XYZ file of C-alpha atoms in Angstrom:
331
model
C 81.952 -0.939 38.303
C 78.291 -1.871 37.907
C 77.496 -5.142 36.128
C 74.223 -3.740 34.844
C 74.165 -3.556 31.075
C 72.593 -0.132 30.673
C 73.202 3.145 32.408
C 71.397 6.398 33.038
C 73.039 9.674 34.013
C 70.972 12.128 36.053
C 72.225 15.709 35.857
C 69.460 17.830 37.471
C 69.680 18.613 41.164
C 67.139 17.358 43.718
C 66.662 13.888 42.249
C 65.021 11.809 44.954
C 66.220 8.463 46.284
C 62.915 6.697 45.614
C 63.224 7.387 41.894
C 66.865 6.302 41.879
C 65.767 3.020 43.498
C 63.090 2.613 40.811
C 65.714 2.973 38.090
C 68.059 0.539 39.822
C 65.260 -2.012 40.265
C 64.690 -1.654 36.511
C 68.240 -3.023 36.088
C 69.850 0.314 35.270
C 73.085 1.688 36.615
C 72.474 5.228 37.899
C 75.090 7.978 37.993
C 74.488 11.393 39.535
C 77.654 13.329 38.632
C 79.328 16.030 40.664
C 80.035 19.011 38.444
C 82.967 21.324 39.136
C 82.348 23.890 41.836
C 79.910 26.567 40.701
C 78.605 24.480 37.793
C 75.339 22.637 37.242
C 73.782 20.993 34.220
C 72.613 24.378 32.923
C 76.066 25.973 33.096
C 78.288 22.966 32.436
C 80.364 23.196 29.269
C 79.891 20.766 26.401
C 83.193 19.101 27.324
C 82.025 18.632 30.918
C 78.740 17.129 29.752
C 80.508 14.756 27.353
C 82.788 13.624 30.183
C 79.850 12.545 32.365
C 77.663 11.199 29.539
C 80.139 9.291 27.366
C 78.998 5.875 28.634
C 75.338 6.718 29.227
C 72.476 4.971 27.463
C 69.993 7.522 28.825
C 70.189 11.035 30.191
C 67.714 12.656 32.544
C 68.344 16.346 31.897
C 67.391 19.536 33.652
C 68.323 22.759 31.864
C 71.293 21.838 29.682
C 71.486 23.130 26.129
C 71.527 20.050 23.896
C 73.224 20.656 20.552
C 74.076 18.642 17.467
C 77.784 18.619 18.308
C 77.032 17.321 21.805
C 74.779 14.545 20.515
C 77.274 13.520 17.842
C 79.798 13.086 20.630
C 77.471 10.659 22.448
C 76.863 7.754 20.042
C 75.838 5.386 22.832
C 73.105 7.678 24.127
C 69.605 6.544 23.182
C 67.209 8.566 25.355
C 67.076 12.161 26.588
C 64.375 12.584 29.217
C 63.702 16.195 30.156
C 62.681 16.670 33.777
C 60.012 19.217 32.974
C 57.860 20.037 29.984
C 59.813 22.747 28.158
C 62.246 21.462 25.556
C 63.306 24.635 23.771
C 66.939 24.067 24.814
C 67.026 20.707 23.011
C 67.816 20.709 19.290
C 65.096 18.320 18.144
C 66.357 18.217 14.560
C 69.732 17.125 15.901
C 68.076 14.481 18.067
C 66.315 13.029 15.029
C 69.503 13.183 12.954
C 71.470 11.302 15.614
C 68.721 8.790 16.389
C 67.872 9.884 19.920
C 64.489 9.697 21.636
C 63.432 12.855 23.482
C 60.731 12.826 26.163
C 59.262 15.332 28.583
C 57.700 14.835 32.020
C 54.084 15.662 31.285
C 51.837 15.748 34.332
C 54.590 16.089 36.878
C 54.750 19.771 37.722
C 51.475 21.284 36.568
C 49.883 21.387 40.037
C 52.972 23.055 41.504
C 53.124 25.710 38.770
C 49.392 26.350 39.105
C 49.853 26.882 42.851
C 52.686 29.330 42.205
C 50.584 31.209 39.663
C 47.883 31.837 42.254
C 50.538 32.696 44.847
C 51.975 35.376 42.562
C 48.530 36.770 41.780
C 47.629 37.039 45.444
C 51.039 38.319 46.556
C 51.141 41.030 43.899
C 47.544 42.130 44.439
C 47.775 42.141 48.241
C 51.175 43.861 48.148
C 52.715 41.167 50.342
C 56.293 42.032 49.447
C 55.821 45.751 50.096
C 53.969 45.110 53.358
C 56.703 42.838 54.685
C 59.309 45.449 53.777
C 57.330 47.991 55.823
C 57.670 45.713 58.837
C 61.371 45.124 58.185
C 61.905 48.872 57.975
C 60.045 49.313 61.259
C 57.276 51.556 59.968
C 54.424 49.049 59.831
C 52.461 51.276 57.478
C 49.277 49.606 56.242
C 49.212 49.378 52.448
C 45.908 48.996 50.628
C 45.874 46.067 48.218
C 43.405 44.507 45.808
C 41.231 41.418 45.875
C 41.505 38.525 43.463
C 37.950 37.648 44.461
C 35.325 38.472 41.792
C 37.881 39.925 39.392
C 38.313 39.185 35.686
C 41.262 36.929 34.906
C 42.534 36.431 31.380
C 44.449 33.223 30.666
C 46.680 33.105 27.593
C 47.166 29.515 26.483
C 45.033 26.630 27.668
C 47.287 23.662 28.343
C 47.387 21.526 31.476
C 48.860 24.186 33.752
C 46.391 26.828 32.583
C 43.482 24.481 33.193
C 44.722 23.813 36.709
C 44.958 27.565 37.272
C 41.391 27.977 36.044
C 40.177 25.222 38.371
C 41.694 27.087 41.303
C 40.349 30.448 40.169
C 36.791 29.109 40.225
C 37.004 29.213 44.022
C 37.578 32.996 43.837
C 34.365 33.618 41.857
C 36.394 35.131 39.034
C 35.199 35.928 35.543
C 37.373 33.792 33.293
C 38.577 34.750 29.821
C 40.909 32.693 27.658
C 42.640 32.980 24.335
C 44.020 29.894 22.610
C 44.609 28.839 18.992
C 42.207 25.888 19.343
C 39.279 26.656 21.661
C 37.713 23.641 23.346
C 34.129 24.840 23.538
C 32.895 21.903 25.592
C 35.567 22.663 28.194
C 34.776 26.373 28.066
C 31.095 25.747 28.701
C 31.734 23.331 31.557
C 34.180 25.683 33.314
C 32.521 28.987 32.523
C 35.406 30.197 30.382
C 34.714 32.787 27.693
C 36.958 32.584 24.642
C 38.029 35.975 23.323
C 40.789 37.422 21.170
C 44.048 38.521 22.734
C 43.333 42.245 22.517
C 39.917 41.918 24.150
C 41.406 39.752 26.882
C 44.066 42.355 27.644
C 41.552 45.185 27.691
C 39.071 43.465 30.021
C 41.281 41.572 32.471
C 42.303 42.612 35.963
C 44.908 39.831 35.927
C 46.590 38.412 32.817
C 48.275 35.030 33.253
C 50.659 33.658 30.627
C 50.755 29.936 29.846
C 51.619 29.873 26.135
C 54.571 27.859 24.811
C 57.661 29.776 23.749
C 58.102 29.648 19.969
C 59.435 32.137 17.438
C 55.877 33.296 16.790
C 55.142 33.825 20.523
C 58.315 35.781 21.274
C 57.262 39.133 22.760
C 53.630 38.070 22.654
C 53.251 40.752 25.311
C 55.032 43.802 23.923
C 54.793 47.561 24.472
C 51.650 47.935 22.355
C 49.870 45.111 24.137
C 50.928 46.294 27.577
C 49.329 49.624 26.651
C 46.021 47.786 26.128
C 45.939 46.547 29.722
C 44.126 48.310 32.542
C 46.267 50.730 34.479
C 45.664 48.842 37.745
C 45.951 45.323 36.280
C 48.580 42.680 37.019
C 50.674 40.639 34.607
C 51.598 37.123 35.772
C 54.184 35.061 33.895
C 54.867 31.481 34.957
C 55.122 30.412 31.307
C 58.402 31.155 29.605
C 60.906 33.980 29.507
C 60.671 35.670 26.140
C 56.870 35.666 25.973
C 57.127 39.156 27.448
C 59.284 42.029 26.233
C 60.764 42.606 29.679
C 62.226 45.969 28.677
C 58.737 47.177 27.752
C 57.311 45.685 30.955
C 59.909 47.519 33.026
C 58.944 50.812 31.379
C 55.221 50.206 31.931
C 55.738 49.436 35.607
C 58.099 52.340 36.253
C 55.699 54.740 34.563
C 52.714 53.509 36.600
C 50.866 52.026 33.623
C 50.321 48.671 35.375
C 49.365 47.751 38.897
C 52.160 45.226 39.232
C 53.551 41.910 38.093
C 54.203 38.413 39.381
C 57.104 36.802 37.522
C 58.734 33.383 37.697
C 60.441 33.587 34.297
C 62.471 36.278 32.569
C 63.649 37.165 29.099
C 67.260 37.075 30.291
C 66.924 33.283 30.482
C 66.979 33.195 26.687
C 68.959 36.425 26.216
C 71.624 36.855 28.936
C 72.285 40.364 27.637
C 69.079 41.410 29.398
C 70.179 40.425 32.891
C 70.306 44.077 33.984
C 66.657 44.483 32.911
C 65.775 41.468 35.072
C 67.626 42.990 38.017
C 65.733 46.258 37.620
C 62.409 44.442 37.368
C 62.850 42.418 40.525
C 63.871 45.498 42.513
C 60.553 47.226 41.822
C 58.304 47.241 44.894
C 55.227 46.156 42.905
C 56.952 43.115 41.371
C 56.853 39.755 43.123
C 59.471 37.480 41.592
C 60.860 33.960 41.871
C 63.804 32.439 39.930
C 62.017 30.052 37.518
C 61.231 27.860 40.495
C 57.456 27.386 40.227
C 57.877 23.667 39.557
C 60.432 23.266 42.330
C 58.432 21.861 45.191
C 59.334 18.620 46.907
C 56.165 17.054 45.567
C 56.466 18.471 42.064
C 60.080 17.363 41.676
C 59.258 13.855 42.879
C 56.479 13.642 40.300
C 58.595 14.931 37.420
C 61.523 12.716 38.450
C 59.210 9.708 38.372
C 57.778 10.524 34.941
C 61.245 11.078 33.448
C 62.465 7.803 34.946
C 59.515 5.857 33.550
C 60.195 7.334 30.116
C 63.834 6.230 30.302
C 62.885 2.685 31.308
C 60.345 2.493 28.472
C 62.836 3.601 25.828
C 65.667 1.369 27.022
C 63.307 -1.612 27.195
C 62.286 -1.008 23.585
C 58.806 0.186 24.540
C 57.101 3.407 23.520
C 56.899 5.996 26.300
C 53.531 7.589 27.103
C 52.274 9.363 23.976
C 51.930 12.768 25.610
C 55.515 12.534 26.938
C 57.144 11.576 23.626
C 58.595 14.541 21.711
C 60.666 12.876 18.990
C 61.937 9.394 18.184
C 60.573 6.047 19.209
């Protein structure tokens, strides 16, 4: 048994040794539990989570659902550090009620997600998936794709990831549109971004890229009516959150030829498992390029987010305030 006075439990996969050493050098005992076969921190039951967290002072969490009943069962726990920036699976009211500090790993994965966003744009437009399938099938038929170069790209939401996407898109000589609740006009002028309303953005864009947070008011931000506003040969890219798009409506638009294609890293079935069959239909379409919510999952991106989460844990357990932009509640 470790003689260190405080402990941290790390439940996400792919937690690197360098960050574990950092935590240990900060005088913390580190536990990386083995879940039962076929389970991970997203699918583990509340009882399984309680079993591994009962003596933890801090928890570095991946995709677990964090509820009031879970937190009430963990009186020793002080800090919950999300490896990532989305915290919709954490009941923040419950965290406040039970006196926990919740942090996110701001700045860790934005470059990786921005890279994936451009990869999906280019893959969908250039019909990479369809072209490879032609080679697999032995036909080698040449399919005519579309350029990203000199096109109009509409960005919905203007946080860190979106700004990194915009920085990359400048190299493609794109016309850049953005819609956001709080336009930063100095930024827009410096980057050549035109602020427009959502409907105008949808009507003018050749590519629409989603980077808005998922909230009750942004659920189905892209619905059947708004899909109908988009150009028939345009592409919808979602590396934001499942639920921003009505995936059933998107499936209909794609099957009926009302969109050029889509690049998707997130799906509505992540928040509504009853829609898993819709997800399966979407990813089978030849003009859909899809990845399993893995845009942040690069070796480099995971090392960065691991490090930020670890620093947040050390700050909280040492009685310090974590970085302001990483602190969600508590402190």
